[in-house]
Amino acid sequence: MSVFPKQRVALLRRNAIPESPGRYTRAGLRAVTDFLAETIGLCVDLPALCAGKRVLLKPNLVRPDPRNPQAIVTDERVVLGLVSLCRDAGAREVWVGDNPGYGLSLAAALSELGRFKEGLQRAGATLRYFDAEGTVRLDNPEAVVFDPIVVPRALLEAEVYINVPKLKTHVHTLMTAAVKNQYGLVLDNQRMFCHRNDINVKVTDILRVIRPHLTVVDAIYAVQGQAPLSGSVIEDFNVLVCGTDTAAVDTVCAQVMGFDPMEVPMLRVIRSEGLGETDPDRIEVVGMPVAAVARPFKRPIIGCMGAYPEIFCLEGGACQGCLSALRHALDKLHAAGELSGREVQTVYVGKPMPQMRNPRRIRGELWCFGNCAADLICNAHTCREKAHFIPGCPPHILDFYKAYLARHTGRNT
């Protein structure tokens, strides 16, 4: 029998929470704040953690969807409630910050969330714009791929760092919660490298040098399927998960979603590197048992072949980075109604077979997606000078989206 104590993760579910992330009153905010207080109290003494200290809250504010901005970002009631709880616990200052996504400033992301900004100001929190302030270089000598890491100054100035992700599936990494949310600490000039299959190693490298003091996962509204950007919302899931071991929190979250934790690549890397607890038998779940909360989340589909009739996609030797980026783009184009009614076009992703003529047949215009597909434009057998090329290793998720729109509509948004 091990002499080491189990890692504690708190898990609670409410049968009902009044109102919604986008429409709530003070009473609704109070209900969520009380829910937070009960859940956090099961695993940590918040006054002991926060009293007299500068506290940084890092929610997930990735590219809010204007049609439903609360669907994919951390519930603003959770963030506002945490600000209040930290203030009540004696925090000297409370900051809220994020870097929402490559090419998207925090100011732009928050432009759809005006009420949220006003609420933060009333609650006494200060916004920290990671993409617009000074940075600090962190050496990461034990890293596999990510060394050094350049992080926003706010992270080092804070004395307590609380990670506040939203529970979602993820086309690229299967799920995103505690570990993946730390990618929002990465600034744009380090964002896209190792964003292929090796993203799971990269996010694990972040965990080597940046460990949240507490993680609070918002699953009041969760997201499944083609998330993080095009998934379907599970309304009123009404779950909170929190703990001090980032990996243990994600392990419980995976189980809540109906996944075996070892299906999640980043958790396998964490286990192999000894960077946190990923064995459910070594985790003490308090509040409610996982079985009382878990439900099967719809899994994301990363493949692009046959996804939409307007796109004849051919996957050659493609990695998950290109497949994920292309699938995100296609899902977004479909959701915006930009594929419907257009002539079929061919998108080739990945490395063509060497010394062979492939593909032998294309439909409509040809798009070569990612650096590996560049060989297809001009090789020993044929030269397709009019092929469209989307460079990158991998390209960003919006690169094909913008190029396709520009080709067919003359605009890129």
PDB file of C-alpha atoms in Angstrom, residues 28 61 98 168 176 192-193 228 244 251 298 377 381 401 410:
ATOM      1  CA  GLY A  28     -28.530  33.924 -10.313  1.00  0.00           C
ATOM      2  CA  LEU A  61     -11.992  33.323 -23.377  1.00  0.00           C
ATOM      3  CA  ASP A  98      -6.048  35.448 -21.000  1.00  0.00           C
ATOM      4  CA  LYS A 168     -15.167  20.899 -23.711  1.00  0.00           C
ATOM      5  CA  THR A 176      -9.751  20.539 -23.085  1.00  0.00           C
ATOM      6  CA  MET A 192       1.886  27.706 -33.704  1.00  0.00           C
ATOM      7  CA  PHE A 193       5.099  25.691 -33.498  1.00  0.00           C
ATOM      8  CA  PRO A 228     -13.757  23.919 -28.983  1.00  0.00           C
ATOM      9  CA  THR A 244      -4.912  21.502  -6.684  1.00  0.00           C
ATOM     10  CA  THR A 251      -8.458  12.802 -15.049  1.00  0.00           C
ATOM     11  CA  LYS A 298     -20.273  13.244 -28.237  1.00  0.00           C
ATOM     12  CA  ILE A 377       1.531  21.668 -56.721  1.00  0.00           C
ATOM     13  CA  HIS A 381       4.446  14.186 -63.081  1.00  0.00           C
ATOM     14  CA  TYR A 401     -11.427  29.849 -43.882  1.00  0.00           C
ATOM     15  CA  GLY A 410     -14.099  38.782 -52.013  1.00  0.00           C
TER      16      GLY A 410
END
